[in-house]
Coordinates of C-alpha atoms and ligand atoms in Angstrom, one line a residue:
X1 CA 0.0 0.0 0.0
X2 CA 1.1 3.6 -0.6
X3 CA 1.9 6.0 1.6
X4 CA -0.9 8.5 1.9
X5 CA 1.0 12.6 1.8
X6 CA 0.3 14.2 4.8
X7 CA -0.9 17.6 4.0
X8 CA -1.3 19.0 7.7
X9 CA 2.6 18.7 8.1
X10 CA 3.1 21.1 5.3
X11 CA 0.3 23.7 6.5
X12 CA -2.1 22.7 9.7
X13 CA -4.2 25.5 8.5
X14 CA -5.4 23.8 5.2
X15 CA -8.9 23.4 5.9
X16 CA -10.0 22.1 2.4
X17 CA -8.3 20.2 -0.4
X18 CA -8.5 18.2 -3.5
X19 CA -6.9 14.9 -3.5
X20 CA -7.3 11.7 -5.9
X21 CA -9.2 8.4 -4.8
X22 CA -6.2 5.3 -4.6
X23 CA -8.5 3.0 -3.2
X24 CA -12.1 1.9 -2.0
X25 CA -12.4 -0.8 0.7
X26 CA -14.7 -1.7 3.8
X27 CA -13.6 -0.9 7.5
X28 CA -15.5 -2.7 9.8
X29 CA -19.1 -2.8 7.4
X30 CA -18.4 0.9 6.5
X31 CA -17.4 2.3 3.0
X32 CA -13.6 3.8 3.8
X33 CA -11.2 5.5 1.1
X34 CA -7.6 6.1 0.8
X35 CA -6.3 8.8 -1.1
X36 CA -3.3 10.1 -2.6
X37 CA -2.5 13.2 0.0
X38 CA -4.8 14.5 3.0
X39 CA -5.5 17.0 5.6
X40 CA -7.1 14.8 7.8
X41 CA -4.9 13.8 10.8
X42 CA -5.6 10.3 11.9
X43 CA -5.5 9.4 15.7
X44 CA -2.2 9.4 16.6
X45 CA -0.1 10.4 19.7
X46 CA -3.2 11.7 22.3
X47 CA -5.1 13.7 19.3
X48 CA -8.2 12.4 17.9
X49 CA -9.2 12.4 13.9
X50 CA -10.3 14.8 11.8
X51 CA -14.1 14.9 11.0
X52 CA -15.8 16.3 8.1
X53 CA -16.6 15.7 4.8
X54 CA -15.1 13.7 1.5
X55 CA -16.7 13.7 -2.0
X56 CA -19.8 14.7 0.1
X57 CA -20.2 12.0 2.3
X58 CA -19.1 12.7 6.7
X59 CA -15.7 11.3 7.4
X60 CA -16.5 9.4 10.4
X61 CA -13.2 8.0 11.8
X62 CA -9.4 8.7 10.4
X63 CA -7.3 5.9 10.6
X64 CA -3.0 5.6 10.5
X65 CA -2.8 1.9 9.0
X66 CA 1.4 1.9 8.7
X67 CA 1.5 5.2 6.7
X68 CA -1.8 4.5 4.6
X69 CA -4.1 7.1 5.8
X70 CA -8.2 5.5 5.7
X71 CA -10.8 7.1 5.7
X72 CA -13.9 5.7 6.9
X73 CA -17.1 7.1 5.3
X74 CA -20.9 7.0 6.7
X75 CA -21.4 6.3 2.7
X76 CA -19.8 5.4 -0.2
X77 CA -18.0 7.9 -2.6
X78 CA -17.4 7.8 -7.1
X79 CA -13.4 7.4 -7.4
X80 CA -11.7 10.2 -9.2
X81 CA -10.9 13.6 -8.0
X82 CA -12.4 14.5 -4.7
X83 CA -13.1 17.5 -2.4
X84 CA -12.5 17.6 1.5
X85 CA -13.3 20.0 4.2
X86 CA -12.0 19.1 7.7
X87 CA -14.3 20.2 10.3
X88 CA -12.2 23.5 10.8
X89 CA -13.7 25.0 14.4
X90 CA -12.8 21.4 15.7
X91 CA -9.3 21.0 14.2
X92 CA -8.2 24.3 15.5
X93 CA -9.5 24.2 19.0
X94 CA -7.2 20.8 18.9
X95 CA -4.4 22.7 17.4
X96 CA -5.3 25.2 20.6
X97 CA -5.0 22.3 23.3
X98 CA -2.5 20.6 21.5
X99 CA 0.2 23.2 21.1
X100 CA -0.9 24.7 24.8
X101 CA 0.4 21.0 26.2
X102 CA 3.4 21.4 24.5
X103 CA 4.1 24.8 26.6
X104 CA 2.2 23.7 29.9
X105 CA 4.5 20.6 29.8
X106 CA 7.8 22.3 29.6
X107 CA 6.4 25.2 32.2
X108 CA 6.3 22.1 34.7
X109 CA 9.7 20.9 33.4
X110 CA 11.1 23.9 34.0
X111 CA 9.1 25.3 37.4
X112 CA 8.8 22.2 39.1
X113 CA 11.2 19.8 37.3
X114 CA 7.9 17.4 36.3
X115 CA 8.3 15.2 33.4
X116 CA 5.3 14.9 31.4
X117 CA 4.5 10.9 31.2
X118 CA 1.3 11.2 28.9
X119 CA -0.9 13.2 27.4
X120 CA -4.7 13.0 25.9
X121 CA -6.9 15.4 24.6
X122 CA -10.6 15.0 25.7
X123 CA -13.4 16.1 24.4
X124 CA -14.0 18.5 27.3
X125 CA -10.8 18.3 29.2
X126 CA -7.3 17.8 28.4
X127 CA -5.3 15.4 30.5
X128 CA -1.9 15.8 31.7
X129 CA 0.2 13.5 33.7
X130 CA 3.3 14.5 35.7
X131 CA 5.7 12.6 37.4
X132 CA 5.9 14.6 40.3
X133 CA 4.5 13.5 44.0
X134 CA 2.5 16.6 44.8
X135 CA 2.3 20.5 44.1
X136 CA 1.0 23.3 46.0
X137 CA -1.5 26.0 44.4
X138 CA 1.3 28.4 44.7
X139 CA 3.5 25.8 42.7
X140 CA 0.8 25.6 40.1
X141 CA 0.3 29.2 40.2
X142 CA 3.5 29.5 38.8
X143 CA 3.9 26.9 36.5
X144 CA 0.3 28.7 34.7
X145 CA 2.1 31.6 34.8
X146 CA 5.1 31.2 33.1
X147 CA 2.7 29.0 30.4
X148 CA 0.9 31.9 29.9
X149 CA 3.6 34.4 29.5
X150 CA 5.0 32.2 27.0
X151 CA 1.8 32.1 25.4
X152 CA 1.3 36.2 25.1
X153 CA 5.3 36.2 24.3
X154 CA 3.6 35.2 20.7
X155 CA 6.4 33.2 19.7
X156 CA 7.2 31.1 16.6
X157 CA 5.7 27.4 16.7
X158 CA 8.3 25.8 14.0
X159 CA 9.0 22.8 12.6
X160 CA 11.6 21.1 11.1
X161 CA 13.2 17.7 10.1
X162 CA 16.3 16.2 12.6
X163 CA 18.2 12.6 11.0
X164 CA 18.0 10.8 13.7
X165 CA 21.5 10.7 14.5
X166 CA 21.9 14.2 15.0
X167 CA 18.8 14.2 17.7
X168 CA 21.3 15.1 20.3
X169 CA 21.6 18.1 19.2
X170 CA 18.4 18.8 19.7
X171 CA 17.5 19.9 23.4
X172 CA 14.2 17.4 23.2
X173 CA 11.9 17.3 26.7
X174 CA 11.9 13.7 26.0
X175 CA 12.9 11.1 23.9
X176 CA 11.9 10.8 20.6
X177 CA 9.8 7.1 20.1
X178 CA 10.3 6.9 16.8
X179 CA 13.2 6.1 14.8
X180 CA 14.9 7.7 11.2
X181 CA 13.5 11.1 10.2
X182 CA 12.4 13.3 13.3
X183 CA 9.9 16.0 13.2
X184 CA 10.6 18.1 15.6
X185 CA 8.4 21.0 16.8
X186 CA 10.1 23.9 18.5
X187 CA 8.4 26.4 20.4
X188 CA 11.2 29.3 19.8
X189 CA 13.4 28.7 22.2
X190 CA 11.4 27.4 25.0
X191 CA 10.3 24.1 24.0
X192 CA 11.6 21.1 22.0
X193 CA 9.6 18.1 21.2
X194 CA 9.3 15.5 19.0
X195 CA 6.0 15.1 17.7
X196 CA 3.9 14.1 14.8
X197 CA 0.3 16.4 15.2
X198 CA -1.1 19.6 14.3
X199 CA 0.2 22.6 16.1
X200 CA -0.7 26.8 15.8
X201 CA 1.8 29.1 13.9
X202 CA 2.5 31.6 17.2
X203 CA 1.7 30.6 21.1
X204 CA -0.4 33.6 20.6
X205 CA -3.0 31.8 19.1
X206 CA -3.6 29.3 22.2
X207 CA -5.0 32.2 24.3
X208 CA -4.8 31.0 27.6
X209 CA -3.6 28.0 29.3
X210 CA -5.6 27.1 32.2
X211 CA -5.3 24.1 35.1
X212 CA -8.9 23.0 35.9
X213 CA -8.4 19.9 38.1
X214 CA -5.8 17.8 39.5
X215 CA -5.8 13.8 41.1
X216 CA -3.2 11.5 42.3
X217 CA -2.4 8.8 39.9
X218 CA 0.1 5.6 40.0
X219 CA 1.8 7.9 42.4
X220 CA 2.0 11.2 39.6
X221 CA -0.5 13.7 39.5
X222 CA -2.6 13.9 36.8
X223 CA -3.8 17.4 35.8
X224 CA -7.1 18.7 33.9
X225 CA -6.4 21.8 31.6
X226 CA -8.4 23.9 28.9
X227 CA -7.0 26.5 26.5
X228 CA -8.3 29.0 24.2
X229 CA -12.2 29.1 23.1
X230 CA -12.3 26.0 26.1
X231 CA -11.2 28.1 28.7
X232 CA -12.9 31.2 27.7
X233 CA -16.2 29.0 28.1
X234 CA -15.3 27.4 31.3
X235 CA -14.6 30.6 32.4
X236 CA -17.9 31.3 31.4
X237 CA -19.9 29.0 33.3
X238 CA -17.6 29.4 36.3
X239 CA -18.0 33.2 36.2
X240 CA -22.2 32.8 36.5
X241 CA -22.4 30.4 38.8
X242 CA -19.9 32.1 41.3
X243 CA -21.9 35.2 40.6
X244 CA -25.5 33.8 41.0
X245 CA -24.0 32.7 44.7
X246 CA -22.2 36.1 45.2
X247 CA -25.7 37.6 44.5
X248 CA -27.4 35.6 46.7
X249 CA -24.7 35.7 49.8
X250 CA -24.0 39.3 48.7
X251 CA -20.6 38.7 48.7
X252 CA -17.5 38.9 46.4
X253 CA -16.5 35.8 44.4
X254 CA -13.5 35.3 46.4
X255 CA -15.7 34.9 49.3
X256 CA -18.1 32.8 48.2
X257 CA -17.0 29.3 48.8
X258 CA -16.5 30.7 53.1
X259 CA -20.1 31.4 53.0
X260 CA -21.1 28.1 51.5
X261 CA -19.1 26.8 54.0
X262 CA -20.8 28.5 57.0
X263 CA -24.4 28.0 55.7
X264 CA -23.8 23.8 55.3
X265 CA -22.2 24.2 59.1
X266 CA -25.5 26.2 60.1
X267 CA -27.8 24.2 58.8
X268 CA -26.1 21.0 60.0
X269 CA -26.4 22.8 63.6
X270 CA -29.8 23.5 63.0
X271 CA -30.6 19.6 62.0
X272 CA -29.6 18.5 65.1
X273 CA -31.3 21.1 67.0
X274 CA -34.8 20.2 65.3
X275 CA -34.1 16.3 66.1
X276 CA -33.7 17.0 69.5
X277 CA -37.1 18.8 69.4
X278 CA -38.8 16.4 67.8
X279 CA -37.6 13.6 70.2
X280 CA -39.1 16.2 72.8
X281 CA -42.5 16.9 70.9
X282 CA -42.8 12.9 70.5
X283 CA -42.2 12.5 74.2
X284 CA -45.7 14.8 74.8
X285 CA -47.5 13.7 71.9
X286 CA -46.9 9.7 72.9
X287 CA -48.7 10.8 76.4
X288 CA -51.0 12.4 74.5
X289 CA -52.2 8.8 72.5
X290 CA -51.5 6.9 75.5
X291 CA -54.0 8.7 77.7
X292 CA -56.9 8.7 75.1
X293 CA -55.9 4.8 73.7
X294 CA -58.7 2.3 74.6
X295 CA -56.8 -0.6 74.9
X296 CA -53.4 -1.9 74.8
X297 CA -53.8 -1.8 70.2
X298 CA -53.1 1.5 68.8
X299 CA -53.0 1.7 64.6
X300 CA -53.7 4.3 62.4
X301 CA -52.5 5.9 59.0
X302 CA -50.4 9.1 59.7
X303 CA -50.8 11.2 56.6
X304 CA -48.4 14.1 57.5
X305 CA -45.9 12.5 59.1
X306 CA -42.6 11.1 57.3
X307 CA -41.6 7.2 58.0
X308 CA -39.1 7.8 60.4
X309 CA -41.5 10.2 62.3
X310 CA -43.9 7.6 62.6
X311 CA -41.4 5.2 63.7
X312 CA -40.1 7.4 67.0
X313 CA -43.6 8.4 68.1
X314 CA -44.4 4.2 67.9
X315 CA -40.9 3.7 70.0
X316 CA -41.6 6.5 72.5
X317 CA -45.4 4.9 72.7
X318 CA -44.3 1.5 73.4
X319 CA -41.5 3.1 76.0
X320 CA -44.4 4.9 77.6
X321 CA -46.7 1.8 78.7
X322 CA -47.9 -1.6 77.4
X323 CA -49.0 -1.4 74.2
X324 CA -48.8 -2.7 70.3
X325 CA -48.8 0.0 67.6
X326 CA -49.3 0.0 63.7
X327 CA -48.5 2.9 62.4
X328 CA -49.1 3.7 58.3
X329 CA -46.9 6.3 56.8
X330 CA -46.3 7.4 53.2
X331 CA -42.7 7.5 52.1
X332 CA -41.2 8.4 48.9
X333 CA -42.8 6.6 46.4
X334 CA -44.2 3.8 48.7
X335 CA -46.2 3.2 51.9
X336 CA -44.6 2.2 54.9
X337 CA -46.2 0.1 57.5
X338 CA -44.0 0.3 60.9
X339 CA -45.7 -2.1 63.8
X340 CA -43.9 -1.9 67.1
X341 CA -44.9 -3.5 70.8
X342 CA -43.7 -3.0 74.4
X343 CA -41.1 -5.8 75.7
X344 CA -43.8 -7.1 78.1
X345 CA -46.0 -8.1 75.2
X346 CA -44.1 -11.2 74.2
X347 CA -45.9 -12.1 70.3
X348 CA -43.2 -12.5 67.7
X349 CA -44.0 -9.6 65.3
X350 CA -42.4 -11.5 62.3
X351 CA -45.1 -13.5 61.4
X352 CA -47.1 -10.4 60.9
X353 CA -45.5 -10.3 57.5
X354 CA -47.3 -13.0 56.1
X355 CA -50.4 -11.9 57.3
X356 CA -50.2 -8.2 56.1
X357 CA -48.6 -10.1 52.6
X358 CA -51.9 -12.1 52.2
X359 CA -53.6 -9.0 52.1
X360 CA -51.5 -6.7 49.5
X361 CA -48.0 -6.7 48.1
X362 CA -45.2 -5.6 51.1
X363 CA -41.3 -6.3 51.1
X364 CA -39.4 -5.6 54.4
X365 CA -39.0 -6.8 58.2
X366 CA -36.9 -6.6 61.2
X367 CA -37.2 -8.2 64.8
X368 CA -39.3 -9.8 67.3
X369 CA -40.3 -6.8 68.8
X370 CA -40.5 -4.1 66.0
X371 CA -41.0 -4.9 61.7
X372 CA -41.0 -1.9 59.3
X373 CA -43.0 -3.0 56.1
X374 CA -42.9 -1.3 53.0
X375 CA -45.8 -0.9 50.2
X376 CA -45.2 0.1 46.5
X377 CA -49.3 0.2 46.7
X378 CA -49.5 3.6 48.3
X379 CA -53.1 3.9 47.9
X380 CA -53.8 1.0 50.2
X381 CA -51.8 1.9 53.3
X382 CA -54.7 1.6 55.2
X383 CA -55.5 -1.5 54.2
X384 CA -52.0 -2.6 55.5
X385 CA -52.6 -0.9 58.8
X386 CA -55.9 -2.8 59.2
X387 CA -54.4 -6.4 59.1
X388 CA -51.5 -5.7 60.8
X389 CA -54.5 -4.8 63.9
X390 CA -56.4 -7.5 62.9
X391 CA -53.1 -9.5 63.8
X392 CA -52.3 -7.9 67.0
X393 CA -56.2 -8.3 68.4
X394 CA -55.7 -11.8 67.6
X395 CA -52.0 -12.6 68.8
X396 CA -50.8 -9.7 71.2
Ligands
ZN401 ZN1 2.6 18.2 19.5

């Protein structure tokens, strides 16, 4: 097979071309075409393919087969001459990422002394990994710094071929993993890599480099970063949402994330606070029942209160004299039947469930002396309710 010419190595910034059908073919049940020279760039080293169109039809996926360039097609294309148009908004905003790495790497190589071990370019995020233990935000502060001076320094992206044996002369960041002709792309003066993808003319054209998350990874910490049009829109987002929460704390940005901080700690304060009043509420409310109960069975559906309200007014009941209670409550999305008794009472409350389960459909259970049932029947809590009473007149 031939070698397909590689047009983006000559100019990144041909967007559209003419090139001459070598060969039709199927790639896994799809039409797919090589041709003589192209400016789509196949997957290769952390960059994803060019899309966009050939002959008419979408280019789909862009494939390196050993120097044959293929181009799978969503439909089949007439040989002959053709036209393509690489998606250009897409290509460049990888040309933006891609060429921001190449600064952002040596900034930590040269701030920090972190060796870039990999590289892939998302589609949201960017993913850098660095062989370095940990960094500080100042550390990282300075790293996006000198990144972005180097950026608004607007200088020369070139490239150029190295034989392989005169490499060394060449201050790479890393070894070269190819072998025989090197293409080496030199960020004047700053950066030298070697490296086979699309790249902007001046760092200029990245815009900004920007660090938007960081983990710990095989021991190396792996970075998120944006730059250009990505950042701008992150920034965009970011810049509403810290505002909306600015407005509504009336603070400034900066302050926004101590206020969040205070309200969760408040409102976990108050939490506690209105458990402890419901515990004493339940307390007067259970004396309440108990003094108007006319016998030792009290069951009923409690429409406003949640489960586990139902559930401590039943405990404090039982705690407050002898008695077996059967409380209905509705829960999210199903009924729940709690039925509780006082330690004197000694029935086993786990046969109750087959008894309530003969009567509608109920999954749950617990112990001897309390079962918590629940219902996806919502509608017929009360039925529920009324056999687990029927149970208790019979057996407690
Ligand atoms: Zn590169």
């Amino acid at each position: 097979m031939s070698e397909t010419t590689r047009l983006f190595y000559e100019d990144a910034y041909l967007a559209e071309f003419e090139a001459e059908v070598v060969e039709t073919r199927q790639h896994e049940g799809r039409p797919a075409v090589v041709l003589d020279r192209t400016a789509f760039y196949p997957e290769s080293g952390g960059q994803p393919w060019d899309t966009g169109t050939l002959g008419g039809a979408a280019v789909l996926e862009v494939l390196d087969l050993d120097g044959t360039i293929l181009h799978v097609l969503d439909r089949g294309i007439e040989g002959g001459r053709v036209r393509g148009r690489i998606d250009w908004p897409a290509r460049f905003d990888r040309m933006q990422q891609h060429t921001g790495q190449h600064v952002l790497s040596q900034a930590f190589w040269e701030i920090l002394k972190g060796e870039t071990r990999s590289f892939h370019l998302g589609p949201g995020v960017s993913t850098l990994e660095i062989g370095l233990p940990s960094a500080s935000d100042a550390d990282l502060d300075k790293v996006e710094d000198r990144a972005n001076a180097v950026v608004w320094e607007d200088r020369a992206v070139k490239t150029y071929y190295v034989p392989e044996e005169r490499i060394g002369e060449v201050p790479l960041r890393r070894p070269p993993k190819k072998s025989g002709l090197l293409r080496v792309v030199e960020v004047d003066g700053f950066d030298y890599s070697a490296c086979g993808g699309t790249h902007v003319r001046r760092t200029g054209e990245i815009g900004a480099v920007k660090v938007v998350g960081a983990e710990k990874i095989r021991g190396n910490l792996r970075f998120d970063f944006l730059c250009g049009r990505r950042a701008l829109g992150d920034f965009r987002v970011k810049d509403r949402a810290v505002r909306k929460l600015g407005g509504a704390f009336s603070c400034a940005a900066a302050g926004v994330a101590v206020q969040v901080e205070k309200q969760g700690a408040e409102h976990k304060a108050l939490k506690k606070r209105a458990r402890k009043l419901e515990e004493r509420l339940a307390g007067f409310e259970a004396g309440e029942i108990i003094r108007a109960a006319r016998g030792r069975i009290i069951a009923a559906v409690l429409e406003d209160r949640t489960p586990d309200e139902a559930r401590f007014l039943a405990l404090n009941i039982i705690r407050g004299g002898e008695f077996a209670v059967a409380y209905g409550a509705p829960g999210e999305g199903q009924g729940h039947l709690i039925v509780a008794r006082s330690e004197s009472i000694k029935a086993d409350l786990r046969q109750i469930v087959p008894a309530v389960a003969a009567v509608l459909p109920v999954k749950g259970g617990g112990g001897p002396s309390l079962v918590e049932l629940v219902t996806p029947e919502t509608g017929r809590l009360r039925e529920a309710v009324e056999a687990a009473a029927a149970w208790l007149e019979a057996n407690a």
